Structure formats: structure tokens, C-alpha cells
Amino acid sequence: MDKYVCTVCGYVYDPDQGDPSQNIAPGTAFENLPDDWLCPECGVGKDMFKKQEA
Amino acid sequence: MNPNDLGTYTRNTWCPGCGNFSILNTMKTVLASLNDEGYPLDKVVLVSGIGCHAKIVDYLNVNSFYSIHGRTIPVATAIKLANPDLTVICHSGDGDSLAEGLDHLIFAAKRNIDITLILHDNRVYGLTTGQYTPTSPLGFKGKSTPLGTEELPMNPAELMLVSGASFIGRGYTHGIDLLKKLFKEAIMHKGFSFVDVLQVCVTYFNMYDTYNKRVYEVKDNDTSSFDEAMKIVRSWDYNSVESPIPLGKFYDRDLPRFDQVFPGYQPHKVDRDAEIKKMLESFI
């Protein structure tokens, strides 16, 4: 599963880790995050993330 | 406990991109973890001042007191002295605690009272749309200083060290794992804990690019050494555009606390209902 980077603050969403601060379980792909999920570090929506280059 | 259970229905009005989200999510996670470890959250009280930071108490479903500008520390001090069993956590901004309330902050450190202060240090007055604060760099151009400031910034971590704070750390809002560690240790620490959080104001002072290039976490430092802590906190003066910016725990000592030695103080249990009835009757 791909990692995604917040283009505003630099936070990296790692599907292996999930997002404990918003009760997102490890193993959740970025594409499967809820539509109202926000960057845990700066509050922007999913549309502000881009796939991390390998 | 699910950290989301600590949220509220209040509409969040921080700007998208604001570092305050990181502090909010960190505090939710830390409080949920304390709850899971058997620490009752009804013993936690949050106190805020005035500024963008202060809205955090509206977004966290625990006891809180939304105080006035610069007065988080006096309110928190009174709460702690009245009920030493409570864990008191202040959320304050750089304008709130380093300008309007600076004297209170210094005295909290001097007394080493057992409360925690999380400084939302965005280095600008965001709520009033962009004026310089005590930690804004020299030359900062804001609405009150269109030609740039003519003063060097304050170094709050250094100030807290020389004032007597027994726990000092610095985090950055893009760095939630370190923030969680710092917040939890600061809350559990007995004595005055100060955590300076480099919290980016994306609207009026966007420092993401600068911080992302320059921050690093200190490792294996001797947190019991005043001199070593001083060396670390002075390695960045909040003004230099070249120095690396240290993050992490800088100082951690077990020192005498004001709440242990407050002269003659004995917390007394009162019959709350009887006292309220007595007070009401005094107005009739």
C-alpha cells in the first residue's frame, strides 16, 4: 500500500501505522480513509495529499 | 478509549493547515492512553487563555476553564492549590503567556508548581490577523509592524530554565509522535512542566518549509544537567535562519514544589451542598 504526503505540512500517512489519533486502524489504505478524515497534524482534507514517490 | 470519544460537537474554526490540529490530536491520544492506564480523566482540568490556541478547550471533552488573556497560570495555580489531586494542564499561546501573562509564567516556573504548560508557539498573533509576538524574528512584517520589527525575539525555553522550571521540552506540530511523548512525560512530571510547541500558523506565519529543513531531535542528552540544557536551548535563538533547531526533552529534574510547601495550607473537605445553601441564603 502506498504512503501519502500532506502537501501543506509534510505529514506522511503510512497505512502500516494507520492514524491512532483518529482511530484509524493499522492496515487501512489511504484510499479507504473516511471522506471526512483530516491530516492529523494540520487539519487539511485528503485532497491535499499526494502519493509519496518511491 | 478511542481518542475520538474525547471530541465535542463544537464546530472547529481553525484554518485548514493550522498546527493546532496536531496539538489537539496529540492531547486526545495522550488523554485516551492515560484513561486506558487507569488514570481517571475526571481528575484532569484544562485551562486556556485567549487566542487561537484557546479554542482547544472547546474541542476536548474534559473539564476545562476558558480564562482571560494571559491568565492561564493564575487560574491553574488556584485550581491546583484548591484541589491538589487534580492534574492541571494549561494551553497557552506565545502572545498569551510571553507578553500579556509573562510575569505569571515566570512565577509558575520559580515556584515549580505541579502544573503543565503547553505553549502553542506560532510566533504571531493569529486571532487578531497577524501582529508580531515576543517570539517573532527580527524584521517580522505584520500588521502592526509593516516595516518590520526592530527587536530580537525572546527564547522561552532559556527563560524557563533560568526561572526554575523542572521539566522543559520542545516539539513541532509536524512531528506528532514526539509531541505525544513530550506531552505525556510533561503531564506525569511532578513540578512545573513547560513544553514549547513550534506550532505553525499557516495563514500569517507559515514556517513549515523552514522548520522541516532545520529541526532535529536531541538524543542521549543528560536531562539532569542544567548546563547541558542551557547549551541546547541556546543553540537556537528563535532568530537565526541557519542554526539547526533542537527538539526533544531538554531538562527533567525532581525539585521541591510550591504545592508541597504552600505555607499552612491544608486542603479541607467541605459539605458542598451546605456551603452553597449558606451562600444563597446570604443573598436573601
Short mmCIF file of C-alpha atoms in Angstrom, two decimals:
data_model
loop_
_atom_site.label_atom_id
_atom_site.label_comp_id
_atom_site.label_asym_id
_atom_site.label_seq_id
_atom_site.Cartn_x
_atom_site.Cartn_y
_atom_site.Cartn_z
CA MET A 1 0.00 0.00 0.00
CA ASP A 2 1.22 3.49 -0.86
CA LYS A 3 2.19 6.20 1.56
CA TYR A 4 0.73 9.67 1.04
CA VAL A 5 2.25 13.03 1.93
CA CYS A 6 0.41 16.13 3.11
CA THR A 7 1.40 18.93 0.73
CA VAL A 8 0.82 21.56 3.42
CA CYS A 9 2.77 20.33 6.46
CA GLY A 10 4.70 17.27 5.30
CA TYR A 11 2.88 14.63 7.37
CA VAL A 12 3.20 11.17 5.84
CA TYR A 13 0.21 8.83 6.08
CA ASP A 14 1.64 5.34 6.48
CA PRO A 15 -1.03 2.64 6.03
CA ASP A 16 1.04 0.25 8.15
CA GLN A 17 0.63 2.61 11.08
CA GLY A 18 -2.88 3.96 10.45
CA ASP A 19 -3.76 7.06 12.44
CA PRO A 20 -4.27 6.29 16.14
CA SER A 21 -5.24 9.90 16.87
CA GLN A 22 -8.38 9.47 14.75
CA ASN A 23 -8.93 5.77 15.43
CA ILE A 24 -7.75 4.61 12.01
CA ALA A 25 -6.52 1.04 12.33
CA PRO A 26 -3.13 -0.09 11.02
CA GLY A 27 -3.55 -1.65 7.59
CA THR A 28 -6.02 0.97 6.33
CA ALA A 29 -5.15 2.12 2.80
CA PHE A 30 -5.22 5.86 2.14
CA GLU A 31 -7.99 5.31 -0.40
CA ASN A 32 -10.12 3.70 2.31
CA LEU A 33 -9.83 6.54 4.81
CA PRO A 34 -13.20 8.16 5.56
CA ASP A 35 -14.03 11.20 3.41
CA ASP A 36 -14.05 13.43 6.49
CA TRP A 37 -10.60 12.28 7.63
CA LEU A 38 -8.22 15.22 8.14
CA CYS A 39 -4.45 15.45 8.28
CA PRO A 40 -3.76 14.81 12.00
CA GLU A 41 -1.02 17.41 12.03
CA CYS A 42 -2.62 20.32 10.18
CA GLY A 43 -6.29 19.59 9.54
CA VAL A 44 -6.43 19.69 5.72
CA GLY A 45 -8.53 17.17 3.79
CA LYS A 46 -7.47 14.15 1.77
CA ASP A 47 -7.45 16.22 -1.44
CA MET A 48 -4.30 17.96 -0.19
CA PHE A 49 -2.30 14.71 -0.10
CA LYS A 50 -0.21 13.24 -2.87
CA LYS A 51 1.30 9.81 -3.28
CA GLN A 52 4.83 9.60 -1.88
CA GLU A 53 7.41 8.98 -4.57
CA ALA A 54 9.24 5.70 -4.15
CA MET B 1 -10.58 4.52 24.86
CA ASN B 2 -10.99 5.78 21.34
CA PRO B 3 -9.35 9.26 21.14
CA ASN B 4 -12.32 10.39 19.05
CA ASP B 5 -14.52 9.89 22.13
CA LEU B 6 -12.78 12.92 23.62
CA GLY B 7 -14.03 15.17 20.83
CA THR B 8 -17.03 17.50 21.08
CA TYR B 9 -19.75 18.71 18.73
CA THR B 10 -18.33 22.23 18.62
CA ARG B 11 -17.51 23.28 15.05
CA ASN B 12 -13.76 23.56 14.58
CA THR B 13 -12.87 27.03 13.25
CA TRP B 14 -9.09 26.76 12.99
CA CYS B 15 -7.78 27.39 9.47
CA PRO B 16 -7.07 24.24 7.42
CA GLY B 17 -3.29 23.80 7.68
CA CYS B 18 -3.09 25.06 11.28
CA GLY B 19 -0.66 23.32 13.62
CA ASN B 20 -3.23 23.44 16.40
CA PHE B 21 -4.80 20.30 14.92
CA SER B 22 -1.65 18.42 15.80
CA ILE B 23 -1.74 19.61 19.41
CA LEU B 24 -5.44 18.71 19.65
CA ASN B 25 -4.92 15.21 18.24
CA THR B 26 -1.87 14.70 20.44
CA MET B 27 -3.73 15.67 23.58
CA LYS B 28 -6.68 13.44 22.66
CA THR B 29 -4.36 10.48 22.16
CA VAL B 30 -2.41 11.11 25.36
CA LEU B 31 -5.53 11.56 27.49
CA ALA B 32 -7.09 8.40 26.00
CA SER B 33 -3.91 6.49 26.80
CA LEU B 34 -3.88 7.80 30.39
CA ASN B 35 -7.50 6.68 30.72
CA ASP B 36 -6.59 3.22 29.44
CA GLU B 37 -3.86 3.02 32.07
CA GLY B 38 -6.41 3.63 34.81
CA TYR B 39 -5.93 7.36 35.26
CA PRO B 40 -9.38 8.91 35.74
CA LEU B 41 -9.96 11.76 33.28
CA ASP B 42 -12.38 13.44 35.68
CA LYS B 43 -9.21 14.41 37.57
CA VAL B 44 -7.90 16.36 34.58
CA VAL B 45 -8.56 20.08 34.10
CA LEU B 46 -7.50 22.06 31.05
CA VAL B 47 -7.08 25.82 31.29
CA SER B 48 -6.73 28.08 28.26
CA GLY B 49 -6.05 31.76 27.74
CA ILE B 50 -7.14 33.88 24.78
CA GLY B 51 -6.00 33.30 21.21
CA CYS B 52 -6.43 30.67 18.52
CA HIS B 53 -4.93 28.10 20.92
CA ALA B 54 -7.70 28.66 23.44
CA LYS B 55 -10.38 27.05 21.30
CA ILE B 56 -8.81 23.68 22.13
CA VAL B 57 -10.79 23.50 25.37
CA ASP B 58 -14.00 23.67 23.32
CA TYR B 59 -12.85 20.71 21.25
CA LEU B 60 -11.82 18.38 24.11
CA ASN B 61 -14.46 16.72 26.25
CA VAL B 62 -12.76 17.01 29.65
CA ASN B 63 -13.07 19.53 32.49
CA SER B 64 -11.85 22.92 31.36
CA PHE B 65 -11.70 26.61 32.20
CA TYR B 66 -11.54 29.15 29.35
CA SER B 67 -9.78 32.00 31.14
CA ILE B 68 -8.85 35.54 30.07
CA HIS B 69 -5.81 36.82 28.21
CA GLY B 70 -2.54 35.87 29.85
CA ARG B 71 -4.18 34.40 32.94
CA THR B 72 -3.94 30.66 32.42
CA ILE B 73 -1.31 30.31 35.13
CA PRO B 74 -3.13 32.12 37.98
CA VAL B 75 -6.29 30.12 37.29
CA ALA B 76 -4.37 26.86 37.04
CA THR B 77 -2.39 27.64 40.20
CA ALA B 78 -5.58 28.26 42.15
CA ILE B 79 -7.16 25.05 40.88
CA LYS B 80 -4.09 23.04 41.85
CA LEU B 81 -3.84 24.56 45.32
CA ALA B 82 -7.57 24.14 45.97
CA ASN B 83 -7.52 20.51 44.88
CA PRO B 84 -4.02 19.01 44.70
CA ASP B 85 -5.50 15.73 43.45
CA LEU B 86 -6.23 17.29 40.07
CA THR B 87 -3.91 17.21 37.07
CA VAL B 88 -3.90 20.72 35.66
CA ILE B 89 -2.81 21.39 32.09
CA CYS B 90 -2.57 24.89 30.63
CA HIS B 91 -2.85 25.57 26.93
CA SER B 92 -1.45 28.98 26.15
CA GLY B 93 -0.05 30.94 23.22
CA ASP B 94 3.15 32.92 22.81
CA GLY B 95 1.19 36.17 22.91
CA ASP B 96 -0.83 34.91 25.86
CA SER B 97 1.97 33.70 28.13
CA LEU B 98 5.07 35.55 26.84
CA ALA B 99 3.51 39.00 26.52
CA GLU B 100 0.31 39.60 28.49
CA GLY B 101 0.96 36.90 31.08
CA LEU B 102 4.74 36.75 31.22
CA ASP B 103 5.03 37.50 34.92
CA HIS B 104 2.70 34.63 35.78
CA LEU B 105 4.71 32.23 33.64
CA ILE B 106 7.98 33.17 35.33
CA PHE B 107 6.46 32.78 38.78
CA ALA B 108 4.98 29.38 37.95
CA ALA B 109 8.48 28.23 36.99
CA LYS B 110 10.04 29.93 40.02
CA ARG B 111 7.57 28.18 42.33
CA ASN B 112 7.84 24.91 40.44
CA ILE B 113 4.13 24.34 40.97
CA ASP B 114 2.89 20.98 39.71
CA ILE B 115 1.09 22.07 36.55
CA THR B 116 1.88 21.66 32.84
CA LEU B 117 2.00 24.43 30.28
CA ILE B 118 1.74 23.62 26.59
CA LEU B 119 2.87 26.70 24.66
CA HIS B 120 1.23 26.96 21.21
CA ASP B 121 4.16 28.98 19.89
CA ASN B 122 3.12 30.12 16.40
CA ARG B 123 5.17 33.31 16.78
CA VAL B 124 2.35 35.56 15.59
CA TYR B 125 -0.99 36.85 16.85
CA GLY B 126 -3.20 34.79 14.56
CA LEU B 127 -6.62 35.52 16.06
CA THR B 128 -6.11 39.25 15.55
CA THR B 129 -4.83 38.60 12.00
CA GLY B 130 -1.08 38.89 12.11
CA GLN B 131 0.81 41.06 14.56
CA TYR B 132 4.29 40.25 15.95
CA THR B 133 4.70 38.47 19.28
CA PRO B 134 7.68 38.08 21.64
CA THR B 135 8.98 35.11 19.61
CA SER B 136 8.63 36.66 16.13
CA PRO B 137 12.02 37.05 14.45
CA LEU B 138 13.76 40.38 13.95
CA GLY B 139 12.32 42.18 10.94
CA PHE B 140 8.95 40.37 11.08
CA LYS B 141 6.49 42.28 8.91
CA GLY B 142 2.99 42.19 10.32
CA LYS B 143 0.00 44.48 10.50
CA SER B 144 1.45 46.42 13.43
CA THR B 145 4.97 46.43 12.01
CA PRO B 146 4.69 46.97 8.24
CA LEU B 147 8.36 48.00 8.04
CA GLY B 148 9.50 45.04 10.14
CA THR B 149 10.17 44.69 13.86
CA GLU B 150 13.25 46.22 15.44
CA GLU B 151 13.53 43.75 18.33
CA LEU B 152 15.13 40.38 18.77
CA PRO B 153 12.85 37.52 19.81
CA MET B 154 12.66 36.03 23.28
CA ASN B 155 13.92 32.49 23.89
CA PRO B 156 11.15 30.96 26.05
CA ALA B 157 12.96 27.68 26.75
CA GLU B 158 16.01 29.55 28.07
CA LEU B 159 13.76 31.82 30.11
CA MET B 160 12.03 28.83 31.70
CA LEU B 161 15.31 27.14 32.51
CA VAL B 162 16.72 30.12 34.39
CA SER B 163 13.37 30.76 36.08
CA GLY B 164 13.25 27.34 37.76
CA ALA B 165 11.03 25.10 35.62
CA SER B 166 11.84 21.47 36.35
CA PHE B 167 10.72 19.99 33.00
CA ILE B 168 11.47 21.66 29.68
CA GLY B 169 10.94 20.28 26.19
CA ARG B 170 10.27 21.42 22.66
CA GLY B 171 8.17 19.81 19.96
CA TYR B 172 6.95 20.69 16.50
CA THR B 173 3.44 20.23 15.19
CA HIS B 174 4.74 18.27 12.18
CA GLY B 175 6.07 15.56 14.48
CA ILE B 176 3.10 14.14 16.34
CA ASP B 177 4.96 11.09 17.73
CA LEU B 178 7.48 13.25 19.59
CA LEU B 179 4.69 15.53 20.76
CA LYS B 180 2.84 12.57 22.29
CA LYS B 181 5.95 11.53 24.18
CA LEU B 182 6.64 15.05 25.42
CA PHE B 183 3.03 15.75 26.46
CA LYS B 184 2.73 12.51 28.40
CA GLU B 185 6.04 12.96 30.21
CA ALA B 186 5.25 16.60 30.97
CA ILE B 187 1.84 15.72 32.40
CA MET B 188 3.23 12.90 34.56
CA HIS B 189 6.17 15.03 35.75
CA LYS B 190 5.84 16.37 39.30
CA GLY B 191 6.63 20.07 39.14
CA PHE B 192 6.26 22.84 36.57
CA SER B 193 6.46 21.38 33.08
CA PHE B 194 6.95 23.60 30.06
CA VAL B 195 6.57 22.30 26.52
CA ASP B 196 7.32 24.80 23.78
CA VAL B 197 5.49 23.65 20.65
CA LEU B 198 6.57 25.19 17.35
CA GLN B 199 3.03 25.44 16.04
CA VAL B 200 2.76 26.73 12.52
CA CYS B 201 0.22 29.44 11.68
CA VAL B 202 -0.27 28.64 8.02
CA THR B 203 -2.15 31.88 7.37
CA TYR B 204 0.04 34.56 8.96
CA PHE B 205 3.47 32.99 9.50
CA ASN B 206 3.94 29.82 7.51
CA MET B 207 7.16 28.22 8.77
CA TYR B 208 6.59 24.64 7.55
CA ASP B 209 9.35 24.72 4.92
CA THR B 210 11.85 26.37 7.27
CA TYR B 211 11.15 24.08 10.22
CA ASN B 212 11.02 20.95 8.07
CA LYS B 213 14.57 21.64 6.90
CA ARG B 214 16.04 22.57 10.28
CA VAL B 215 14.51 20.65 13.16
CA TYR B 216 16.22 17.62 14.70
CA GLU B 217 15.61 15.56 17.83
CA VAL B 218 18.24 15.60 20.55
CA LYS B 219 19.28 12.14 21.74
CA ASP B 220 21.19 10.86 24.75
CA ASN B 221 21.39 14.29 26.37
CA ASP B 222 21.75 14.49 30.16
CA THR B 223 18.37 15.94 31.15
CA SER B 224 19.50 16.36 34.76
CA SER B 225 22.24 18.81 33.74
CA PHE B 226 21.34 22.50 33.84
CA ASP B 227 24.46 23.40 31.85
CA GLU B 228 23.75 20.87 29.12
CA ALA B 229 20.14 22.00 28.87
CA MET B 230 21.31 25.60 28.66
CA LYS B 231 23.72 24.75 25.85
CA ILE B 232 20.92 23.05 23.89
CA VAL B 233 18.33 25.78 24.36
CA ARG B 234 20.84 28.49 23.44
CA SER B 235 21.87 26.69 20.26
CA TRP B 236 18.89 28.29 18.54
CA ASP B 237 17.83 31.83 19.42
CA TYR B 238 14.48 31.93 17.56
CA ASN B 239 16.04 34.35 15.13
CA SER B 240 18.85 32.62 13.27
CA VAL B 241 17.95 31.40 9.80
CA GLU B 242 20.86 28.97 9.72
CA SER B 243 21.02 27.19 13.10
CA PRO B 244 19.53 23.72 13.43
CA ILE B 245 16.53 23.71 15.77
CA PRO B 246 16.70 21.13 18.59
CA LEU B 247 13.54 19.27 19.63
CA GLY B 248 13.02 16.84 22.49
CA LYS B 249 13.27 16.76 26.25
CA PHE B 250 15.94 19.17 27.44
CA TYR B 251 15.55 19.21 31.23
CA ASP B 252 13.89 16.95 33.77
CA ARG B 253 14.58 17.30 37.49
CA ASP B 254 12.79 16.34 40.67
CA LEU B 255 12.81 19.59 42.65
CA PRO B 256 10.81 20.96 45.62
CA ARG B 257 7.36 22.14 44.59
CA PHE B 258 5.20 25.03 45.70
CA ASP B 259 2.16 22.80 46.11
CA GLN B 260 4.12 20.76 48.67
CA VAL B 261 5.21 23.69 50.79
CA PHE B 262 2.46 26.31 50.44
CA PRO B 263 2.60 27.74 53.99
CA GLY B 264 -0.04 26.42 56.36
CA TYR B 265 -2.14 25.10 53.52
CA GLN B 266 -4.36 22.17 54.31
CA PRO B 267 -6.88 21.13 51.68
CA HIS B 268 -10.14 20.87 53.57
CA LYS B 269 -13.20 18.92 52.67
CA VAL B 270 -16.42 20.89 52.95
CA ASP B 271 -20.07 19.98 52.79
CA ARG B 272 -20.61 21.41 49.30
CA ASP B 273 -24.41 21.48 49.45
CA ALA B 274 -24.41 23.18 52.85
CA GLU B 275 -21.90 25.79 51.68
CA ILE B 276 -23.95 26.58 48.57
CA LYS B 277 -27.14 26.86 50.66
CA LYS B 278 -25.34 29.16 53.10
CA MET B 279 -24.11 31.38 50.26
CA LEU B 280 -27.54 31.56 48.62
CA GLU B 281 -29.18 32.42 51.95
CA SER B 282 -26.74 35.28 52.40
CA PHE B 283 -28.30 36.95 49.36
CA ILE B 284 -31.93 36.57 50.56
#
